[in-house]
Coordinates of N, CA, C and O in Angstrom, one line a residue:
X1 N 0.7 -1.2 0.2 CA 0.1 -0.2 -0.4 C 0.7 1.2 -0.5 O 2.1 1.2 0.7
X2 N 0.3 2.5 -0.6 CA 1.4 3.5 -1.1 C 1.6 4.3 -0.1 O 0.2 4.3 0.8
X3 N 1.8 5.3 0.7 CA 1.7 6.2 1.3 C 0.9 7.5 1.1 O 0.7 7.5 0.5
X4 N 0.5 7.4 2.3 CA -0.9 8.6 2.4 C -0.2 9.8 2.0 O 1.3 10.0 2.9
X5 N -0.5 10.5 1.5 CA -0.4 11.5 1.1 C -1.1 12.8 2.5 O -2.1 13.1 3.0
X6 N 0.2 14.1 3.0 CA -0.5 14.7 4.0 C -1.2 15.3 3.3 O -0.9 16.3 2.2
X7 N -2.1 15.9 3.4 CA -3.0 18.0 2.7 C -1.5 19.1 3.4 O -1.8 18.8 4.6
X8 N -1.3 19.3 2.5 CA -0.7 20.6 2.4 C -0.8 22.4 2.6 O -1.1 22.4 3.2
X9 N -2.0 21.9 2.3 CA -3.2 23.2 3.3 C -3.4 23.3 4.6 O -3.6 24.1 4.8
X10 N -3.8 21.8 5.0 CA -4.1 22.0 6.2 C -2.4 21.2 6.8 O -2.4 21.9 8.6
X11 N -1.4 21.3 6.9 CA -0.7 21.1 7.4 C -0.3 22.4 7.9 O 1.0 22.4 8.5
X12 N 0.1 23.3 7.0 CA 0.6 25.3 6.6 C -0.7 25.6 7.8 O 0.2 26.5 8.4
X13 N -1.9 25.3 7.7 CA -2.7 25.9 8.8 C -3.0 25.4 10.2 O -3.3 26.0 11.1
X14 N -2.4 23.6 10.4 CA -2.9 23.3 11.7 C -1.5 23.3 12.3 O -0.3 22.3 11.3
X15 N -1.6 22.4 13.8 CA -0.4 22.4 14.7 C -0.8 20.6 15.1 O -2.1 21.6 16.2
X16 N -0.5 19.4 15.3 CA -1.5 19.1 16.5 C 0.6 19.0 17.2 O 1.4 18.5 17.5
X17 N -0.2 18.8 18.4 CA 0.4 19.3 20.6 C 1.0 18.3 20.7 O 0.5 16.4 20.3
X18 N 1.7 17.9 21.3 CA 2.2 16.1 22.4 C 1.5 15.6 23.0 O 1.1 14.7 22.7
X19 N 0.0 16.2 22.7 CA -1.3 15.7 23.7 C -2.0 14.9 22.9 O -3.1 14.5 23.3
X20 N -1.9 15.8 21.6 CA -2.7 15.2 20.4 C -3.9 16.1 20.2 O -4.8 15.6 19.8
X21 N -4.0 16.7 21.1 CA -5.0 18.1 20.2 C -4.6 19.4 19.1 O -3.5 19.0 18.7
X22 N -5.1 19.6 18.2 CA -4.7 19.9 16.9 C -5.0 21.7 17.8 O -5.8 22.4 17.6
X23 N -4.8 22.7 17.6 CA -4.1 23.6 17.4 C -4.3 25.2 16.3 O -4.0 24.5 15.5
X24 N -5.1 26.2 16.1 CA -5.3 26.7 14.8 C -4.6 28.1 15.4 O -4.4 28.1 16.2
X25 N -4.5 29.2 14.4 CA -4.4 30.3 14.4 C -5.5 31.2 14.2 O -6.8 30.0 13.2
X26 N -6.4 31.8 14.5 CA -7.1 32.6 14.5 C -7.7 33.5 13.4 O -7.0 34.2 13.2
X27 N -8.5 33.5 13.0 CA -8.5 34.9 11.6 C -8.5 36.0 12.2 O -8.9 36.5 13.4
X28 N -9.5 37.1 10.9 CA -10.6 38.3 11.3 C -8.8 40.1 11.6 O -9.0 40.2 12.5
X29 N -7.2 39.3 11.2 CA -6.1 39.7 11.0 C -5.6 40.3 10.1 O -5.1 40.6 10.3
X30 N -6.2 40.9 9.0 CA -5.4 40.5 8.2 C -5.7 42.2 7.4 O -4.5 42.7 7.0
X31 N -6.3 42.3 7.8 CA -6.7 44.1 7.5 C -7.9 44.8 7.7 O -8.8 43.5 8.8
X32 N -8.3 45.8 7.7 CA -9.1 47.0 8.4 C -9.4 46.6 10.3 O -10.3 46.7 10.7
X33 N -8.1 46.2 10.7 CA -7.4 46.3 12.2 C -7.7 48.1 13.3 O -7.3 47.8 13.3
X34 N -7.9 48.8 12.0 CA -7.4 50.3 12.6 C -9.3 49.9 13.3 O -9.2 50.7 14.1
X35 N -10.7 49.7 12.9 CA -12.1 49.4 13.6 C -11.9 48.5 14.7 O -12.9 49.1 15.2
X36 N -10.8 48.0 14.7 CA -10.4 47.1 16.1 C -10.3 46.8 17.2 O -9.3 47.7 17.0
X37 N -11.0 47.4 18.0 CA -10.3 47.5 19.8 C -8.6 46.7 19.7 O -8.5 45.7 19.4
X38 N -7.9 47.8 20.4 CA -6.3 47.1 20.6 C -7.1 45.3 21.5 O -5.2 44.7 21.1
X39 N -7.6 45.1 22.1 CA -7.4 44.5 22.8 C -7.6 43.0 22.9 O -8.1 41.6 22.3
X40 N -8.9 43.4 21.5 CA -9.7 42.3 20.2 C -7.8 42.0 20.0 O -8.2 40.6 19.5
X41 N -7.2 42.6 18.6 CA -5.6 42.7 18.3 C -5.3 41.6 18.7 O -4.2 40.2 18.5
X42 N -4.6 41.7 20.2 CA -4.0 40.9 20.9 C -4.4 39.8 21.3 O -4.2 38.8 21.2
X43 N -6.1 39.8 21.5 CA -6.6 39.1 21.8 C -6.4 37.9 20.6 O -6.3 35.7 20.3
X44 N -6.2 37.8 18.9 CA -6.2 37.4 17.7 C -5.0 36.8 17.6 O -5.0 35.7 16.9
X45 N -3.9 37.3 18.7 CA -2.0 36.7 18.0 C -2.5 35.6 18.8 O -1.7 34.5 18.0
X46 N -2.9 35.0 20.2 CA -3.0 33.6 20.1 C -3.2 32.6 20.0 O -4.5 33.3 19.1
X47 N -3.1 31.0 19.7 CA -3.6 30.5 18.8 C -4.3 29.7 19.4 O -4.5 29.2 21.1
X48 N -5.6 29.2 19.0 CA -6.4 27.9 19.7 C -6.9 27.0 19.1 O -5.9 26.5 18.4
X49 N -7.4 26.2 20.4 CA -7.5 24.2 20.1 C -8.3 24.0 19.7 O -9.4 24.8 19.9
X50 N -8.8 23.8 18.4 CA -9.7 23.2 17.4 C -10.7 22.9 18.2 O -10.1 21.8 19.4
X51 N -12.1 22.7 18.3 CA -13.8 21.9 18.9 C -13.0 20.2 18.1 O -12.5 20.1 17.7
X52 N -13.0 19.9 18.9 CA -13.9 18.3 19.4 C -14.1 17.6 18.1 O -14.2 17.3 17.5
X53 N -15.8 18.8 17.4 CA -16.4 17.8 16.2 C -15.1 18.4 15.6 O -15.9 17.5 14.5
X54 N -14.0 18.8 14.8 CA -14.1 19.4 13.6 C -12.3 18.4 13.5 O -11.8 18.7 12.1
X55 N -12.1 17.7 14.7 CA -10.3 17.5 15.2 C -9.9 16.3 14.5 O -9.3 16.4 13.7
X56 N -11.0 15.2 14.7 CA -11.2 13.9 13.2 C -11.1 14.1 12.5 O -9.7 13.6 11.9
X57 N -11.8 15.6 12.0 CA -11.7 15.8 10.2 C -10.2 16.2 9.7 O -9.7 15.5 8.1
X58 N -9.7 16.7 11.1 CA -8.2 17.5 10.0 C -7.5 16.5 10.4 O -6.3 16.5 10.3
X59 N -7.4 15.4 11.3 CA -6.6 14.5 11.5 C -6.2 13.4 10.4 O -5.3 12.9 10.8
X60 N -7.5 13.3 9.6 CA -7.6 12.9 8.9 C -6.8 13.7 7.4 O -6.2 12.5 7.2
X61 N -6.6 15.3 7.9 CA -5.7 15.5 6.7 C -4.2 15.1 6.9 O -2.9 15.6 5.6
X62 N -4.1 15.6 8.5 CA -2.5 14.8 8.8 C -2.3 14.3 9.1 O -2.5 13.1 10.4
X63 N -1.9 13.4 8.2 CA -1.9 11.3 9.2 C -0.6 11.0 9.0 O -0.6 10.0 10.1
X64 N 0.5 12.0 9.3 CA 1.3 11.6 10.5 C 1.8 12.6 10.8 O 3.0 12.8 11.5
X65 N 1.2 12.8 12.0 CA 1.4 14.0 13.2 C 0.7 13.7 14.3 O 0.4 12.8 14.2

C-alpha cells in the first residue's frame, strides 16, 4: 500500500500538540484593523484549540502528525 499524502493546505494551518490536540491560528487579523479594539487584536495573536467536532476531520488530513 502506498504512503498516504498529507494535505498541504492543512499542514500549513494546523499543528498537533504533544497531547494530541490540534492548534489553529485565529482569523480576522489581516485588514481593517483600525476599527477593531487593541484588546481584540491582541487576543487574535494567540493560537486556539480546534473544536472536538472538527478535530477528527483535520487529523485525517494530517496522517503523520
